[in-house]
Structures are given as C-alpha cells and as structure tokens.
Coordinates of C-alpha atoms in Angstrom, one line a residue:
Chain A
D1 CA 0.0 0.0 0.0
G2 CA 1.1 3.5 -0.7
G3 CA 1.8 5.9 2.1
I4 CA 4.2 8.2 3.9
T5 CA 6.9 6.9 6.2
Q6 CA 8.5 9.1 8.8
S7 CA 11.4 8.1 10.9
P8 CA 12.4 7.9 13.6
K9 CA 9.1 7.8 15.5
Y10 CA 10.8 9.0 18.7
L11 CA 14.1 10.9 19.0
F12 CA 16.1 12.4 21.8
R13 CA 18.7 15.0 21.3
K14 CA 21.1 16.9 23.3
E15 CA 21.2 20.7 23.1
G16 CA 23.5 21.9 20.3
Q17 CA 23.1 18.8 18.1
N18 CA 21.6 18.8 14.7
V19 CA 19.2 16.0 13.9
T20 CA 17.6 15.0 10.6
L21 CA 14.0 13.6 10.3
S22 CA 13.3 11.4 7.4
C23 CA 10.1 11.6 5.3
E24 CA 9.6 9.2 2.4
Q25 CA 6.4 8.8 0.2
N26 CA 5.5 6.3 -2.5
L27 CA 2.3 8.0 -3.5
N28 CA 3.9 9.8 -6.5
H29 CA 2.8 13.1 -5.0
D30 CA 4.5 16.2 -6.2
A31 CA 4.1 18.4 -3.1
M32 CA 5.5 17.7 0.3
Y33 CA 5.2 19.6 3.6
W34 CA 6.7 19.8 7.1
Y35 CA 4.6 20.9 10.1
R36 CA 5.4 21.3 13.7
Q37 CA 2.8 20.8 16.5
D38 CA 3.2 21.8 20.1
P39 CA 1.0 20.4 22.9
G40 CA -2.5 21.8 22.7
Q41 CA -1.8 23.7 19.5
G42 CA -2.5 23.4 15.8
L43 CA 0.1 22.7 13.1
R44 CA 2.5 25.3 12.0
L45 CA 4.1 25.2 8.6
I46 CA 7.9 24.9 8.5
Y47 CA 8.8 24.3 4.9
Y48 CA 7.0 23.0 1.8
S49 CA 8.0 21.9 -1.6
Q50 CA 5.9 21.8 -4.8
I51 CA 8.4 20.1 -7.0
V52 CA 11.8 18.4 -6.9
N53 CA 14.7 20.7 -6.3
D54 CA 12.5 23.5 -5.1
F55 CA 11.1 24.5 -1.7
Q56 CA 9.8 27.5 0.2
K57 CA 9.9 28.7 3.7
G58 CA 6.7 28.4 5.8
D59 CA 5.8 30.5 8.8
I60 CA 8.5 29.1 11.2
A61 CA 11.4 28.2 9.0
E62 CA 14.1 29.7 11.3
G63 CA 16.4 27.0 12.7
Y64 CA 15.3 24.4 10.1
S65 CA 16.6 23.2 6.7
V66 CA 15.3 20.9 4.1
S67 CA 16.2 19.4 0.7
R68 CA 14.2 17.9 -2.1
E69 CA 16.6 16.0 -4.3
K70 CA 14.1 13.2 -5.1
K71 CA 10.4 13.3 -5.5
E72 CA 9.9 10.6 -2.9
S73 CA 12.0 12.2 -0.1
F74 CA 11.8 15.5 1.9
P75 CA 14.1 15.3 4.9
L76 CA 14.0 18.0 7.6
T77 CA 17.1 19.0 9.6
V78 CA 16.5 20.6 13.0
T79 CA 19.6 22.6 13.6
S80 CA 21.1 23.8 16.8
A81 CA 19.9 27.3 15.9
Q82 CA 16.3 26.2 16.6
K83 CA 15.7 27.5 20.2
N84 CA 12.8 25.3 21.2
P85 CA 12.9 22.2 19.0
T86 CA 11.0 19.8 21.3
A87 CA 7.8 19.1 19.4
F88 CA 5.8 16.7 17.3
Y89 CA 6.9 16.9 13.6
L90 CA 4.5 15.9 10.9
C91 CA 5.3 15.3 7.2
A92 CA 2.6 15.4 4.6
S93 CA 2.3 15.1 0.8
R94 CA -0.4 16.2 -1.6
R95 CA -1.6 15.0 -5.0
P96 CA -0.9 17.2 -8.1
L97 CA -3.1 20.3 -8.0
D98 CA -4.8 19.3 -11.3
S99 CA -5.8 15.9 -10.0
G100 CA -9.1 17.2 -8.7
A101 CA -8.4 16.0 -5.2
N102 CA -6.5 18.6 -3.2
V103 CA -5.9 16.8 0.1
L104 CA -3.0 16.2 2.4
T105 CA -1.8 12.7 3.5
F106 CA 0.2 12.7 6.7
G107 CA 2.9 10.4 8.0
A108 CA 2.6 9.1 11.6
G109 CA 4.9 11.8 12.9
S110 CA 8.2 12.1 14.7
R111 CA 8.4 13.2 18.4
L112 CA 11.6 15.1 19.1
T113 CA 12.7 15.7 22.6
V114 CA 15.7 17.9 23.5
L115 CA 17.3 16.9 26.8
Chain B
R1 CA -4.7 38.8 12.6
K2 CA -3.9 35.0 12.2
E3 CA -4.4 33.6 8.7
V4 CA -6.7 30.9 10.0
E5 CA -8.6 31.0 13.4
Q6 CA -10.9 28.6 15.0
D7 CA -13.2 28.6 18.0
P8 CA -10.9 28.0 21.0
G9 CA -12.9 25.2 22.6
P10 CA -12.9 22.8 24.3
F11 CA -16.4 21.7 23.6
N12 CA -17.9 19.3 26.1
V13 CA -21.2 17.9 24.9
P14 CA -23.5 14.9 25.8
E15 CA -24.0 12.1 23.4
G16 CA -26.7 12.9 20.8
A17 CA -26.0 16.6 20.9
T18 CA -25.5 18.8 17.8
V19 CA -22.3 20.8 17.9
A20 CA -20.9 23.4 15.4
F21 CA -17.4 24.7 14.9
N22 CA -16.4 27.8 13.0
C23 CA -13.2 28.8 11.3
T24 CA -12.3 32.2 9.8
Y25 CA -9.6 32.9 7.3
S26 CA -8.0 36.2 6.2
N27 CA -6.8 35.5 2.6
S28 CA -9.7 36.3 0.3
A29 CA -8.0 34.5 -2.6
S30 CA -8.3 31.1 -0.8
Q31 CA -10.3 28.6 -2.9
S32 CA -9.9 25.3 -1.1
F33 CA -10.9 24.4 2.4
F34 CA -10.9 21.2 4.5
W35 CA -11.7 19.8 7.9
Y36 CA -9.3 17.3 9.4
R37 CA -9.7 15.2 12.6
Q38 CA -6.9 14.5 14.9
D39 CA -6.9 11.9 17.7
C40 CA -4.6 12.3 20.7
R41 CA -1.0 11.9 19.7
K42 CA -1.9 10.8 16.2
E43 CA -1.5 12.4 12.8
P44 CA -4.4 14.4 11.3
K45 CA -6.8 12.6 8.9
L46 CA -9.1 14.2 6.3
L47 CA -12.7 14.4 7.5
M48 CA -14.1 16.3 4.6
S49 CA -13.4 18.9 1.9
V50 CA -15.6 22.0 1.9
Y51 CA -17.3 22.9 -1.3
S52 CA -18.9 26.2 -2.2
S53 CA -22.4 24.8 -2.2
G54 CA -21.9 23.1 1.2
N55 CA -21.7 19.4 1.5
E56 CA -22.9 16.7 3.8
D57 CA -21.4 13.3 4.8
G58 CA -23.7 11.4 7.1
R59 CA -23.8 13.2 10.4
F60 CA -21.3 15.9 9.2
T61 CA -22.1 19.0 7.3
A62 CA -19.6 21.6 6.1
Q63 CA -20.5 25.1 4.9
L64 CA -18.5 27.8 3.3
N65 CA -19.3 31.5 3.5
R66 CA -17.0 33.4 1.1
A67 CA -18.5 36.8 1.8
S68 CA -17.7 36.6 5.5
Q69 CA -14.7 34.4 5.0
Y70 CA -15.5 31.5 7.3
I71 CA -16.2 27.8 7.1
S72 CA -18.2 25.7 9.5
L73 CA -18.5 22.1 10.5
L74 CA -21.8 20.8 12.0
I75 CA -21.9 17.4 13.8
R76 CA -25.3 16.0 14.5
D77 CA -26.2 13.2 16.9
S78 CA -22.7 13.2 18.5
K79 CA -21.1 9.9 19.3
L80 CA -18.4 9.1 21.9
S81 CA -16.1 8.3 19.0
D82 CA -16.4 11.8 17.7
S83 CA -14.2 13.0 20.6
A84 CA -11.1 14.4 18.9
T85 CA -9.6 17.7 17.8
Y86 CA -11.0 19.2 14.7
L87 CA -8.7 21.3 12.5
C88 CA -9.7 23.5 9.6
V89 CA -7.3 23.9 6.7
V90 CA -7.1 26.7 4.2
N91 CA -5.2 26.5 0.9
M92 CA -3.5 29.8 0.1
D93 CA -4.1 29.4 -3.6
N94 CA -2.2 32.6 -4.4
Q95 CA 0.9 31.5 -2.4
G96 CA 2.0 28.4 -4.4
G97 CA 0.2 25.7 -2.5
K98 CA 0.7 26.9 1.0
L99 CA -1.7 25.1 3.4
I100 CA -2.4 26.7 6.7
F101 CA -4.0 25.0 9.7
G102 CA -6.1 26.5 12.4
Q103 CA -5.2 25.9 16.0
G104 CA -7.8 23.2 16.3
T105 CA -11.0 22.8 18.4
E106 CA -11.2 20.0 20.9
L107 CA -14.4 18.1 21.2
S108 CA -15.3 15.8 24.1
V109 CA -18.5 13.8 23.9
K110 CA -19.7 12.5 27.2
P111 CA -22.1 9.6 27.9

C-alpha cells in the first residue's frame, strides 16, 4: 500500500546537536510539507516543496533546513539554531493540483525531545 | 490577525447533541478548504473537503461563506467516538500551494 513513512518515531537529542528527520512517500505526490505541532496547539508550517529541487519557507522556518533532491524524499534537519525544538513533527504530501483531489496525506509523525 | 482562526474550545457535549465549529480565514484569494480530525498523539486525517455549495457526509455538514470568509462544521447526533480535535485547513491558492491549519478545536462527547 502507498503511504508516507516518517522516521524515527521518537528521537532524543542533546542541546547543540543537529538532527535529521526522514520523510519518504511512495504515492507519487509532487508536493510535500513539514509541520510542527506543540501540545494543545495546531500545526505550523515549517517548509514546503511543490516540485523536486524547489522548496519554500513556511511560517516558522528559522532553525530548520530541508532538501528535495528526489520526488519521494523530503528530509528535515533541525539545527542547533532552533531554540525550542521539542515538538511533534508531521510530514505530509499532496496529489498534483490538477488531479481534482486537493488533500494532504500525513505520516505518523516524529516526536523530538531535546534533553 | 492570524491567517486561520478557530473557536478556542474545548467543547464538552453529551451524546446525541449537535455541535458546530467555526473557522475564519484572512486570505480572500483562498479557494480550497478542508476539515481534518486529529486523535490524541496521532496524525491528522481528512474528515471532509468543503465545497462552495456546502456538503454533507452522514452526520457531518460543512459550509463555506465566502463573503464573511468563514467555514463551519456541524456534527449531528454526537457519538463518543467523535471525541477528537478538529482542524480547519485553508489552501492559500495565491501562495503556491501553502496550506495553513487553524489551531484546532477539541471536542469531548460524554455519555
């Protein structure tokens, strides 16, 4: 079955370390997204990518970086510059805009805790 | 003003009640709207898209009011299993596919 796989599911990090969260999809979706969710809050957009080799900053991109070298993959690096990185990170993908179905499919998420 | 805002909640209702959530958006160019459901510590899942004419799916009805820039979700005959957080999502069509979520409204249905 097609879907989105995020790894790791849980991650602990020491302050000052960079970590990379993986997001892989086999849905043949063009667009991919990274969101952050803090307890009791909604999702905030970090970065998004409409096509390979192109991506845009979302509302809270500072302290994060991404790459989109392959259609299937959109890894997120949480750098040491991110002041409050402990959160639930969600990756999503979306079908082509001309497909008539404009919905997001999410991975199961990665919980990052900074010790 | 936030791009997408929802009723703060939480909503605590008895089984069988009818409950309505509202969501306002600031970008008048937005064309696509959705409601997602999120269970505790899980990823959001699509509940329904919102169409201009309004749409219904069983006990759930979604409405769009473009003039006032809000969308709504009505749940009739609430079930215990409806307890979750409901998120509205707005596609910023004039910003290259940017999808913005509201902060979510928590619903708790009690026996």
